[in-house]
Short mmCIF file of C-alpha atoms in Angstrom, two decimals:
data_model
loop_
_atom_site.label_atom_id
_atom_site.label_comp_id
_atom_site.label_asym_id
_atom_site.label_seq_id
_atom_site.Cartn_x
_atom_site.Cartn_y
_atom_site.Cartn_z
CA UNK A 1 124.63 -40.20 -137.24
CA UNK A 2 123.76 -37.27 -135.00
CA UNK A 3 126.70 -34.91 -134.59
CA UNK A 4 126.76 -32.37 -131.77
CA UNK A 5 129.31 -30.67 -129.58
CA UNK A 6 130.36 -27.79 -127.36
CA UNK A 7 132.04 -24.47 -128.20
CA UNK A 8 133.99 -22.57 -125.54
CA UNK A 9 137.33 -22.05 -123.81
CA UNK A 10 139.08 -24.30 -121.28
CA UNK A 11 136.45 -27.03 -121.76
CA UNK A 12 138.59 -30.15 -122.21
CA UNK A 13 137.55 -31.40 -118.75
CA UNK A 14 133.84 -30.98 -119.56
CA UNK A 15 131.50 -33.85 -118.69
CA UNK A 16 129.16 -32.94 -121.55
CA UNK A 17 130.48 -35.55 -124.01
CA UNK A 18 129.83 -38.33 -121.51
CA UNK A 19 126.40 -36.95 -120.60
CA UNK A 20 125.22 -36.73 -124.20
CA UNK A 21 126.91 -39.78 -125.70
CA UNK A 22 125.87 -42.16 -122.90
CA UNK A 23 122.28 -40.94 -123.10
CA UNK A 24 122.40 -41.34 -126.86
CA UNK A 25 123.50 -44.96 -126.48
CA UNK A 26 120.78 -45.59 -123.91
CA UNK A 27 118.22 -44.37 -126.44
CA UNK A 28 119.72 -46.42 -129.27
CA UNK A 29 121.05 -43.37 -131.11
CA UNK A 30 124.32 -43.09 -133.00
CA UNK A 31 125.47 -39.80 -131.52
CA UNK A 32 128.82 -38.04 -131.20
CA UNK A 33 129.61 -35.01 -129.05
CA UNK A 34 132.82 -33.13 -129.84
CA UNK A 35 134.64 -30.41 -127.88
CA UNK A 36 135.71 -27.31 -129.77
CA UNK A 37 138.04 -25.71 -127.24
CA UNK A 38 139.20 -22.41 -128.71
CA UNK A 39 142.11 -22.23 -126.28
CA UNK A 40 143.40 -25.73 -127.03
CA UNK A 41 142.93 -25.23 -130.79
CA UNK A 42 144.68 -21.84 -130.78
CA UNK A 43 141.61 -20.02 -132.10
CA UNK A 44 140.78 -16.36 -131.52
CA UNK A 45 137.35 -15.18 -130.41
CA UNK A 46 137.03 -13.70 -133.89
CA UNK A 47 137.06 -17.27 -135.29
CA UNK A 48 133.63 -17.96 -133.78
CA UNK A 49 131.65 -17.21 -136.95
CA UNK A 50 133.89 -19.39 -139.12
CA UNK A 51 133.71 -22.25 -136.61
CA UNK A 52 129.91 -22.08 -136.48
CA UNK A 53 129.71 -22.02 -140.28
CA UNK A 54 132.00 -25.06 -140.42
CA UNK A 55 129.75 -27.06 -138.08
CA UNK A 56 126.74 -26.22 -140.22
CA UNK A 57 128.59 -27.26 -143.40
CA UNK A 58 129.64 -30.56 -141.75
CA UNK A 59 126.03 -31.50 -141.07
CA UNK A 60 125.93 -31.05 -137.29
CA UNK A 61 122.44 -31.34 -135.79
CA UNK A 62 123.34 -28.65 -133.25
CA UNK A 63 125.76 -27.74 -130.50
CA UNK A 64 126.08 -26.20 -127.07
CA UNK A 65 127.81 -22.91 -126.26
CA UNK A 66 129.64 -21.95 -123.10
CA UNK A 67 131.99 -19.25 -121.77
CA UNK A 68 132.83 -16.82 -123.32
CA UNK A 69 130.50 -17.06 -126.33
CA UNK A 70 126.94 -17.17 -125.00
CA UNK A 71 126.24 -13.57 -125.95
CA UNK A 72 128.76 -13.18 -128.77
CA UNK A 73 127.06 -15.95 -130.74
CA UNK A 74 123.62 -14.32 -130.74
CA UNK A 75 124.15 -12.18 -133.90
CA UNK A 76 125.11 -15.33 -135.81
CA UNK A 77 121.69 -16.90 -135.29
CA UNK A 78 119.00 -16.97 -137.98
CA UNK A 79 116.36 -17.10 -135.29
CA UNK A 80 116.13 -16.92 -131.49
CA UNK A 81 113.74 -19.03 -129.44
CA UNK A 82 111.78 -17.21 -126.72
CA UNK A 83 114.11 -18.72 -124.09
CA UNK A 84 117.16 -17.07 -125.66
CA UNK A 85 115.35 -13.77 -126.14
CA UNK A 86 114.32 -13.73 -122.48
CA UNK A 87 117.76 -14.71 -121.16
CA UNK A 88 119.72 -12.50 -123.54
CA UNK A 89 122.10 -15.37 -124.23
CA UNK A 90 122.37 -18.60 -126.24
CA UNK A 91 123.75 -21.86 -124.86
CA UNK A 92 122.14 -24.31 -127.30
CA UNK A 93 121.93 -24.11 -131.08
CA UNK A 94 119.74 -26.32 -133.24
CA UNK A 95 120.57 -26.56 -136.95
CA UNK A 96 117.46 -27.15 -139.03
CA UNK A 97 117.43 -26.95 -142.83
CA UNK A 98 120.60 -24.89 -142.75
CA UNK A 99 119.20 -22.40 -140.25
CA UNK A 100 120.74 -21.69 -136.85
CA UNK A 101 118.17 -21.44 -134.07
CA UNK A 102 119.44 -20.22 -130.69
CA UNK A 103 117.95 -21.46 -127.42
CA UNK A 104 118.76 -21.01 -123.75
CA UNK A 105 118.41 -23.95 -121.37
CA UNK A 106 120.47 -22.39 -118.56
CA UNK A 107 117.51 -20.44 -117.17
CA UNK A 108 115.19 -23.41 -116.49
CA UNK A 109 118.19 -25.54 -115.56
CA UNK A 110 119.24 -23.17 -112.79
CA UNK A 111 115.69 -22.46 -111.63
CA UNK A 112 114.84 -26.13 -111.19
CA UNK A 113 118.20 -26.82 -109.52
CA UNK A 114 117.65 -24.06 -106.96
CA UNK A 115 114.15 -25.23 -106.15
CA UNK A 116 115.28 -28.83 -105.71
CA UNK A 117 118.59 -28.18 -103.96
CA UNK A 118 117.67 -25.30 -101.65
CA UNK A 119 113.95 -25.67 -100.91
CA UNK A 120 112.53 -22.80 -98.90
CA UNK A 121 115.54 -20.53 -99.50
CA UNK A 122 114.66 -16.91 -98.72
CA UNK A 123 114.59 -14.71 -101.80
CA UNK A 124 114.13 -11.21 -100.38
CA UNK A 125 117.66 -10.11 -101.22
CA UNK A 126 120.11 -12.03 -103.42
CA UNK A 127 123.58 -11.06 -104.63
CA UNK A 128 124.63 -12.45 -107.99
CA UNK A 129 128.28 -12.50 -109.00
CA UNK A 130 128.64 -12.35 -112.77
CA UNK A 131 126.56 -10.60 -115.44
CA UNK A 132 127.70 -12.41 -118.58
CA UNK A 133 125.86 -14.96 -120.70
CA UNK A 134 125.28 -17.45 -117.88
CA UNK A 135 124.64 -14.59 -115.47
CA UNK A 136 121.86 -13.22 -117.62
CA UNK A 137 120.06 -16.57 -117.63
CA UNK A 138 120.57 -17.06 -113.89
CA UNK A 139 119.32 -13.56 -113.07
CA UNK A 140 116.17 -14.13 -115.10
CA UNK A 141 115.64 -17.42 -113.25
CA UNK A 142 116.06 -15.75 -109.85
CA UNK A 143 113.64 -12.95 -110.66
CA UNK A 144 111.11 -15.40 -112.11
CA UNK A 145 111.19 -17.18 -108.74
CA UNK A 146 110.26 -13.95 -106.96
CA UNK A 147 113.55 -12.41 -105.79
CA UNK A 148 112.58 -8.97 -104.48
CA UNK A 149 116.02 -7.36 -104.59
CA UNK A 150 118.81 -8.55 -106.89
CA UNK A 151 122.29 -7.05 -106.80
CA UNK A 152 124.50 -7.73 -109.81
CA UNK A 153 128.27 -7.61 -109.31
CA UNK A 154 130.66 -7.88 -112.26
CA UNK A 155 134.20 -6.60 -113.00
CA UNK A 156 132.67 -5.04 -116.13
CA UNK A 157 130.49 -2.40 -114.49
CA UNK A 158 128.93 -1.31 -117.79
CA UNK A 159 127.83 -4.89 -118.49
CA UNK A 160 126.29 -5.20 -115.02
CA UNK A 161 124.48 -1.89 -115.40
CA UNK A 162 123.14 -2.83 -118.83
CA UNK A 163 121.81 -6.15 -117.57
CA UNK A 164 120.28 -4.48 -114.50
CA UNK A 165 118.45 -2.05 -116.76
CA UNK A 166 117.06 -4.82 -118.97
CA UNK A 167 115.91 -6.85 -115.98
CA UNK A 168 114.33 -3.85 -114.25
CA UNK A 169 112.13 -3.34 -117.31
CA UNK A 170 111.21 -7.02 -117.52
CA UNK A 171 110.51 -7.40 -113.79
CA UNK A 172 109.10 -4.03 -112.67
CA UNK A 173 108.06 -5.33 -109.25
CA UNK A 174 111.66 -6.20 -108.33
CA UNK A 175 114.58 -3.95 -107.40
CA UNK A 176 117.56 -4.74 -109.64
CA UNK A 177 120.82 -2.87 -109.17
CA UNK A 178 124.44 -3.06 -110.29
CA UNK A 179 126.91 -2.82 -107.41
CA UNK A 180 130.67 -2.23 -107.83
CA UNK A 181 132.92 -4.82 -106.18
CA UNK A 182 134.45 -2.26 -103.84
CA UNK A 183 131.01 -1.24 -102.53
CA UNK A 184 129.59 -4.72 -102.07
CA UNK A 185 128.11 -5.48 -98.64
CA UNK A 186 126.94 -9.08 -98.41
CA UNK A 187 125.65 -8.87 -94.83
CA UNK A 188 122.03 -7.83 -95.62
CA UNK A 189 121.55 -10.53 -98.29
CA UNK A 190 120.17 -14.01 -97.74
CA UNK A 191 121.60 -15.60 -100.85
CA UNK A 192 124.77 -15.43 -102.94
CA UNK A 193 125.00 -16.91 -106.45
CA UNK A 194 128.26 -17.37 -108.34
CA UNK A 195 127.65 -17.08 -112.09
CA UNK A 196 131.29 -16.29 -112.90
CA UNK A 197 133.95 -18.74 -114.17
CA UNK A 198 136.07 -18.09 -111.07
CA UNK A 199 136.40 -21.38 -109.24
CA UNK A 200 136.59 -23.55 -112.34
CA UNK A 201 139.55 -25.90 -112.61
CA UNK A 202 141.14 -23.50 -115.08
CA UNK A 203 140.29 -20.39 -113.02
CA UNK A 204 140.88 -21.24 -109.34
CA UNK A 205 140.05 -18.86 -106.52
CA UNK A 206 136.96 -17.14 -105.15
CA UNK A 207 135.00 -14.28 -106.76
CA UNK A 208 134.55 -12.58 -103.35
CA UNK A 209 136.69 -12.69 -100.18
CA UNK A 210 135.90 -15.65 -97.88
CA UNK A 211 135.03 -13.29 -95.03
CA UNK A 212 132.15 -11.92 -97.13
CA UNK A 213 130.32 -15.22 -96.57
CA UNK A 214 128.40 -15.65 -93.30
CA UNK A 215 126.46 -18.57 -91.78
CA UNK A 216 123.10 -16.96 -92.55
CA UNK A 217 123.76 -17.05 -96.31
CA UNK A 218 122.68 -19.74 -98.73
CA UNK A 219 124.99 -20.14 -101.70
CA UNK A 220 124.61 -21.51 -105.23
CA UNK A 221 127.58 -21.98 -107.54
CA UNK A 222 126.84 -22.79 -111.18
CA UNK A 223 130.28 -24.41 -111.59
CA UNK A 224 130.28 -28.21 -111.61
CA UNK A 225 133.95 -28.97 -112.31
CA UNK A 226 135.29 -29.23 -109.71
CA UNK A 227 132.27 -30.41 -107.77
CA UNK A 228 133.37 -28.34 -104.78
CA UNK A 229 134.82 -24.96 -105.63
CA UNK A 230 136.80 -22.96 -103.09
CA UNK A 231 133.71 -20.75 -102.66
CA UNK A 232 131.53 -23.75 -101.81
CA UNK A 233 134.15 -25.16 -99.45
CA UNK A 234 134.26 -21.89 -97.53
CA UNK A 235 130.48 -21.61 -97.44
CA UNK A 236 130.00 -25.16 -96.14
CA UNK A 237 132.73 -24.70 -93.55
CA UNK A 238 130.65 -21.85 -92.15
CA UNK A 239 127.46 -23.91 -92.05
CA UNK A 240 125.80 -22.39 -95.09
CA UNK A 241 123.29 -24.32 -97.19
CA UNK A 242 124.97 -24.62 -100.57
CA UNK A 243 124.64 -26.32 -103.95
CA UNK A 244 127.02 -26.80 -106.85
CA UNK A 245 126.25 -26.66 -110.56
CA UNK A 246 125.45 -30.36 -111.08
CA UNK A 247 121.69 -29.87 -110.94
CA UNK A 248 121.87 -26.99 -113.36
CA UNK A 249 124.19 -28.71 -115.81
CA UNK A 250 122.08 -31.87 -115.93
CA UNK A 251 118.86 -29.90 -116.25
CA UNK A 252 120.15 -27.71 -119.05
CA UNK A 253 121.86 -30.67 -120.75
CA UNK A 254 118.67 -32.71 -120.81
CA UNK A 255 116.77 -29.86 -122.44
CA UNK A 256 119.65 -29.23 -124.87
CA UNK A 257 119.78 -32.93 -125.80
CA UNK A 258 116.10 -32.85 -126.75
CA UNK A 259 116.47 -29.60 -128.72
CA UNK A 260 119.46 -30.88 -130.69
CA UNK A 261 118.38 -34.49 -131.29
CA UNK A 262 114.60 -34.33 -131.18
CA UNK A 263 114.61 -37.22 -128.68
CA UNK A 264 113.50 -36.86 -125.06
CA UNK A 265 116.19 -38.01 -122.62
CA UNK A 266 115.94 -39.44 -119.11
CA UNK A 267 117.34 -36.63 -116.93
CA UNK A 268 117.81 -38.89 -113.88
CA UNK A 269 119.80 -41.35 -115.98
CA UNK A 270 121.95 -38.48 -117.25
CA UNK A 271 122.59 -37.37 -113.68
CA UNK A 272 123.67 -40.89 -112.70
CA UNK A 273 126.15 -40.94 -115.56
CA UNK A 274 128.07 -38.16 -113.82
CA UNK A 275 128.52 -40.26 -110.70
#
């Protein structure tokens, strides 16, 4: 039996159990994928360490991590893979011989999704909303693709500034800045990326005013439930090229499946299972 799961908040509607369990069956594996929703279970953020220790004691092969724990879980790891070190966040944990090894599959998942879903998108100037765990991975992906100017916008200005500083050191040829919400001007940018939880089923709304989106923008939202967030609906109504988070979630899930189970999945089959 291979036991895996997902740690986070407001995740009961997640498609991850179906993605992983159906792929496990297709590969002839006896695999379970459990949701550990801290909100539904009445757990505090401070219970993260105890929950992780419990999964290790129960013999889990590994687990995924989502909002709001992708950065908070890093100090609990015994080792960090290069992907997690580069992204500054962990979204996949493999448990091997009692050791917790943190990985990040969000970065390649988003990068490949953007290339496939928005081919030829201009990358001179991109605005990214959100500088948390997912935002760190997404920003690294954008800069690795050659974004020349990246503006980070986050309600936590100190967090945005800290991430901008780290990225500026890692990508010296790019201009990376942190911009306060009240000083944001989207007009000069070609692309807008939503890496915040705003727009999820449990957090409806838009992270920026609808009138900040113009027809010349392309837009990528990493949210996949619902498939069309309010932000995407507005963008498409204005004629923008836009993608949701399905490509990213399938890409990162396929990599996570292999890290946790040691078996290579069929990513296209996993994508079809969401249909």
